[in-house]
Amino acid sequence: MKNYQMELCGVQRTLPFIPISDDMAFASFVVLGDTELVSACAPVLAEKIGPVDAVVTAEAKGIALAYEISRLLGLKEFIVARKSQKSYMRDVVSASVHSITTAGEQHLYLDGVDADKIRGKHVCLLDDVISTGESLHALEALVKNAGAQVVKQAALLAEGDAADRGDILFLQKLPLFKKTAEGEYEPV
């Protein structure tokens, strides 16, 4: 395979392979800016999520999805954890994150105003893809530091072993890929 052909909620996409080692790769799934895919998938995922007080995502790829999910759930807003501390932020809450799509360790930041909005609330953590779970783990730590309770964790796709987790909601498994002797990739 040169690319991975995927269909999700009736929408087809061609995903390029991104090497993560000499013999392994992941299929690059980017939902940010994909109005057609978000519109098709958000109702299905929102139904799986059900009632929550707030939706929280990390910037940037999950933002469009978080908007649509929160709208469908009847919420007035959603919360975005930032990857850098902004000058307007006060009483900042933070947590560390490392994922296979981001080089090195990063930090997530929540403005004190947003932390106040979710304190004592039942929240859903939302991401585009759950892979190693590190991004979700950092987001969960951030939300707990803000005094909220995580009641759901959801994504469009669960990659590799994440699909075996019983604590996340997702629409479809996205396999990891092993390089063949011919230099192409096949699902693991």
GROMACS .gro file of C-alpha atoms in nm:
model
  188
    1MET     CA    1   0.000   0.000   0.000
    2LYS     CA    2   0.120   0.350  -0.085
    3ASN     CA    3  -0.162   0.516   0.116
    4TYR     CA    4  -0.437   0.393   0.346
    5GLN     CA    5  -0.790   0.413   0.208
    6MET     CA    6  -1.042   0.470   0.486
    7GLU     CA    7  -1.418   0.516   0.503
    8LEU     CA    8  -1.566   0.675   0.813
    9CYS     CA    9  -1.937   0.753   0.847
   10GLY     CA   10  -1.976   0.717   0.470
   11VAL     CA   11  -1.691   0.957   0.389
   12GLN     CA   12  -1.383   0.824   0.211
   13ARG     CA   13  -1.035   0.959   0.274
   14THR     CA   14  -0.685   0.870   0.154
   15LEU     CA   15  -0.432   0.887   0.439
   16PRO     CA   16  -0.057   0.912   0.376
   17PHE     CA   17   0.182   0.699   0.579
   18ILE     CA   18   0.409   0.871   0.832
   19PRO     CA   19   0.706   0.660   0.951
   20ILE     CA   20   0.748   0.628   1.328
   21SER     CA   21   1.046   0.392   1.303
   22ASP     CA   22   1.242   0.213   1.030
   23ASP     CA   23   0.971  -0.051   0.994
   24MET     CA   24   0.651   0.105   1.135
   25ALA     CA   25   0.421   0.388   1.028
   26PHE     CA   26   0.087   0.543   1.110
   27ALA     CA   27  -0.172   0.673   0.864
   28SER     CA   28  -0.196   1.050   0.901
   29PHE     CA   29  -0.555   1.144   0.983
   30VAL     CA   30  -0.626   1.518   1.001
   31VAL     CA   31  -0.985   1.622   1.070
   32LEU     CA   32  -0.909   1.992   1.125
   33GLY     CA   33  -1.064   2.179   0.836
   34ASP     CA   34  -1.255   1.875   0.705
   35THR     CA   35  -1.611   2.006   0.727
   36GLU     CA   36  -1.758   1.710   0.538
   37LEU     CA   37  -1.604   1.452   0.772
   38VAL     CA   38  -1.686   1.644   1.091
   39SER     CA   39  -2.047   1.691   0.975
   40ALA     CA   40  -2.084   1.319   0.898
   41CYS     CA   41  -1.918   1.187   1.214
   42ALA     CA   42  -2.016   1.431   1.488
   43PRO     CA   43  -2.381   1.319   1.517
   44VAL     CA   44  -2.277   0.956   1.553
   45LEU     CA   45  -2.012   1.034   1.815
   46ALA     CA   46  -2.236   1.281   2.001
   47GLU     CA   47  -2.499   1.009   2.038
   48LYS     CA   48  -2.236   0.774   2.185
   49ILE     CA   49  -2.117   1.045   2.426
   50GLY     CA   50  -2.460   1.143   2.557
   51PRO     CA   51  -2.522   1.409   2.822
   52VAL     CA   52  -2.219   1.585   2.972
   53ASP     CA   53  -2.168   1.930   3.124
   54ALA     CA   54  -1.873   2.023   2.903
   55VAL     CA   55  -1.654   1.908   2.615
   56VAL     CA   56  -1.278   1.963   2.647
   57THR     CA   57  -1.021   1.919   2.370
   58ALA     CA   58  -0.657   2.008   2.317
   59GLU     CA   59  -0.562   2.242   2.036
   60ALA     CA   60  -0.563   2.214   1.747
   61LYS     CA   61  -0.687   1.915   1.547
   62GLY     CA   62  -0.992   1.844   1.766
   63ILE     CA   63  -1.130   2.199   1.771
   64ALA     CA   64  -1.374   2.172   1.480
   65LEU     CA   65  -1.499   1.839   1.611
   66ALA     CA   66  -1.540   1.980   1.964
   67TYR     CA   67  -1.741   2.271   1.825
   68GLU     CA   68  -1.982   2.044   1.640
   69ILE     CA   69  -2.012   1.789   1.923
   70SER     CA   70  -2.084   2.063   2.178
   71ARG     CA   71  -2.344   2.219   1.944
   72LEU     CA   72  -2.516   1.883   1.895
   73LEU     CA   73  -2.516   1.817   2.270
   74GLY     CA   74  -2.684   2.154   2.332
   75LEU     CA   75  -2.385   2.306   2.509
   76LYS     CA   76  -2.322   2.681   2.483
   77GLU     CA   77  -1.945   2.643   2.455
   78PHE     CA   78  -1.652   2.401   2.466
   79ILE     CA   79  -1.312   2.429   2.632
   80VAL     CA   80  -0.979   2.423   2.446
   81ALA     CA   81  -0.657   2.336   2.630
   82ARG     CA   82  -0.379   2.542   2.476
   83LYS     CA   83  -0.030   2.415   2.388
   84SER     CA   84   0.135   2.739   2.494
   85GLN     CA   85   0.061   2.981   2.771
   86LYS     CA   86  -0.094   3.303   2.638
   87SER     CA   87  -0.050   3.650   2.785
   88TYR     CA   88  -0.422   3.682   2.863
   89MET     CA   89  -0.421   3.371   3.083
   90ARG     CA   90  -0.444   3.406   3.459
   91ASP     CA   91  -0.443   3.138   3.731
   92VAL     CA   92  -0.319   2.887   3.473
   93VAL     CA   93  -0.356   2.511   3.519
   94SER     CA   94  -0.105   2.293   3.326
   95ALA     CA   95  -0.007   1.933   3.248
   96SER     CA   96   0.260   1.761   3.030
   97VAL     CA   97   0.195   1.569   2.708
   98HIS     CA   98   0.392   1.353   2.462
   99SER     CA   99   0.238   1.188   2.156
  100ILE     CA  100   0.360   1.014   1.842
  101THR     CA  101   0.241   1.303   1.624
  102THR     CA  102   0.425   1.568   1.826
  103ALA     CA  103   0.804   1.580   1.860
  104GLY     CA  104   0.922   1.602   2.221
  105GLU     CA  105   0.730   1.689   2.534
  106GLN     CA  106   0.468   1.961   2.526
  107HIS     CA  107   0.253   2.117   2.790
  108LEU     CA  108  -0.120   2.183   2.799
  109TYR     CA  109  -0.253   2.501   2.956
  110LEU     CA  110  -0.596   2.599   3.074
  111ASP     CA  111  -0.685   2.958   3.152
  112GLY     CA  112  -0.825   3.006   3.503
  113VAL     CA  113  -1.150   3.137   3.354
  114ASP     CA  114  -1.198   2.809   3.165
  115ALA     CA  115  -1.094   2.608   3.470
  116ASP     CA  116  -1.370   2.784   3.668
  117LYS     CA  117  -1.623   2.691   3.397
  118ILE     CA  118  -1.558   2.318   3.438
  119ARG     CA  119  -1.484   2.298   3.812
  120GLY     CA  120  -1.723   2.044   3.965
  121LYS     CA  121  -1.861   1.950   3.622
  122HIS     CA  122  -1.884   1.618   3.436
  123VAL     CA  123  -1.677   1.651   3.120
  124CYS     CA  124  -1.601   1.459   2.804
  125LEU     CA  125  -1.244   1.465   2.678
  126LEU     CA  126  -1.245   1.476   2.300
  127ASP     CA  127  -0.970   1.410   2.046
  128ASP     CA  128  -0.951   1.325   1.678
  129VAL     CA  129  -0.744   1.007   1.726
  130ILE     CA  130  -0.648   0.819   2.041
  131SER     CA  131  -0.322   0.633   1.989
  132THR     CA  132  -0.082   0.591   2.280
  133GLY     CA  133  -0.325   0.770   2.510
  134GLU     CA  134  -0.060   1.016   2.628
  135SER     CA  135  -0.243   1.323   2.497
  136LEU     CA  136  -0.566   1.206   2.657
  137HIS     CA  137  -0.383   1.128   2.982
  138ALA     CA  138  -0.237   1.480   2.995
  139LEU     CA  139  -0.576   1.632   2.915
  140GLU     CA  140  -0.732   1.423   3.191
  141ALA     CA  141  -0.467   1.543   3.439
  142LEU     CA  142  -0.531   1.901   3.332
  143VAL     CA  143  -0.908   1.870   3.375
  144LYS     CA  144  -0.870   1.701   3.714
  145ASN     CA  145  -0.630   1.977   3.823
  146ALA     CA  146  -0.909   2.220   3.733
  147GLY     CA  147  -1.149   2.031   3.961
  148ALA     CA  148  -1.364   1.861   3.698
  149GLN     CA  149  -1.461   1.495   3.670
  150VAL     CA  150  -1.391   1.308   3.348
  151VAL     CA  151  -1.695   1.093   3.270
  152LYS     CA  152  -1.630   1.020   2.900
  153GLN     CA  153  -1.329   1.003   2.668
  154ALA     CA  154  -1.404   1.003   2.298
  155ALA     CA  155  -1.243   1.023   1.954
  156LEU     CA  156  -1.328   0.954   1.595
  157LEU     CA  157  -1.057   0.687   1.569
  158ALA     CA  158  -0.866   0.457   1.804
  159GLU     CA  159  -0.525   0.371   1.662
  160GLY     CA  160  -0.345   0.042   1.716
  161ASP     CA  161  -0.382  -0.105   2.066
  162ALA     CA  162  -0.599   0.187   2.179
  163ALA     CA  163  -0.892   0.014   2.007
  164ASP     CA  164  -0.871  -0.256   2.277
  165ARG     CA  165  -0.929  -0.008   2.559
  166GLY     CA  166  -1.264  -0.032   2.732
  167ASP     CA  167  -1.260   0.322   2.871
  168ILE     CA  168  -1.288   0.519   2.546
  169LEU     CA  169  -1.560   0.580   2.291
  170PHE     CA  170  -1.465   0.581   1.923
  171LEU     CA  171  -1.616   0.522   1.583
  172GLN     CA  172  -1.354   0.307   1.415
  173LYS     CA  173  -1.015   0.143   1.457
  174LEU     CA  174  -0.720   0.286   1.264
  175PRO     CA  175  -0.445   0.023   1.234
  176LEU     CA  176  -0.073   0.083   1.262
  177PHE     CA  177   0.134  -0.033   0.967
  178LYS     CA  178   0.447  -0.243   0.921
  179LYS     CA  179   0.686  -0.194   0.630
  180THR     CA  180   0.710  -0.495   0.398
  181ALA     CA  181   1.025  -0.623   0.225
  182GLU     CA  182   0.904  -0.439  -0.086
  183GLY     CA  183   0.904  -0.105   0.104
  184GLU     CA  184   0.526  -0.071   0.118
  185TYR     CA  185   0.307  -0.088   0.429
  186GLU     CA  186   0.053  -0.341   0.554
  187PRO     CA  187  -0.175  -0.323   0.859
  188VAL     CA  188  -0.046  -0.476   1.179
   0.00000   0.00000   0.00000
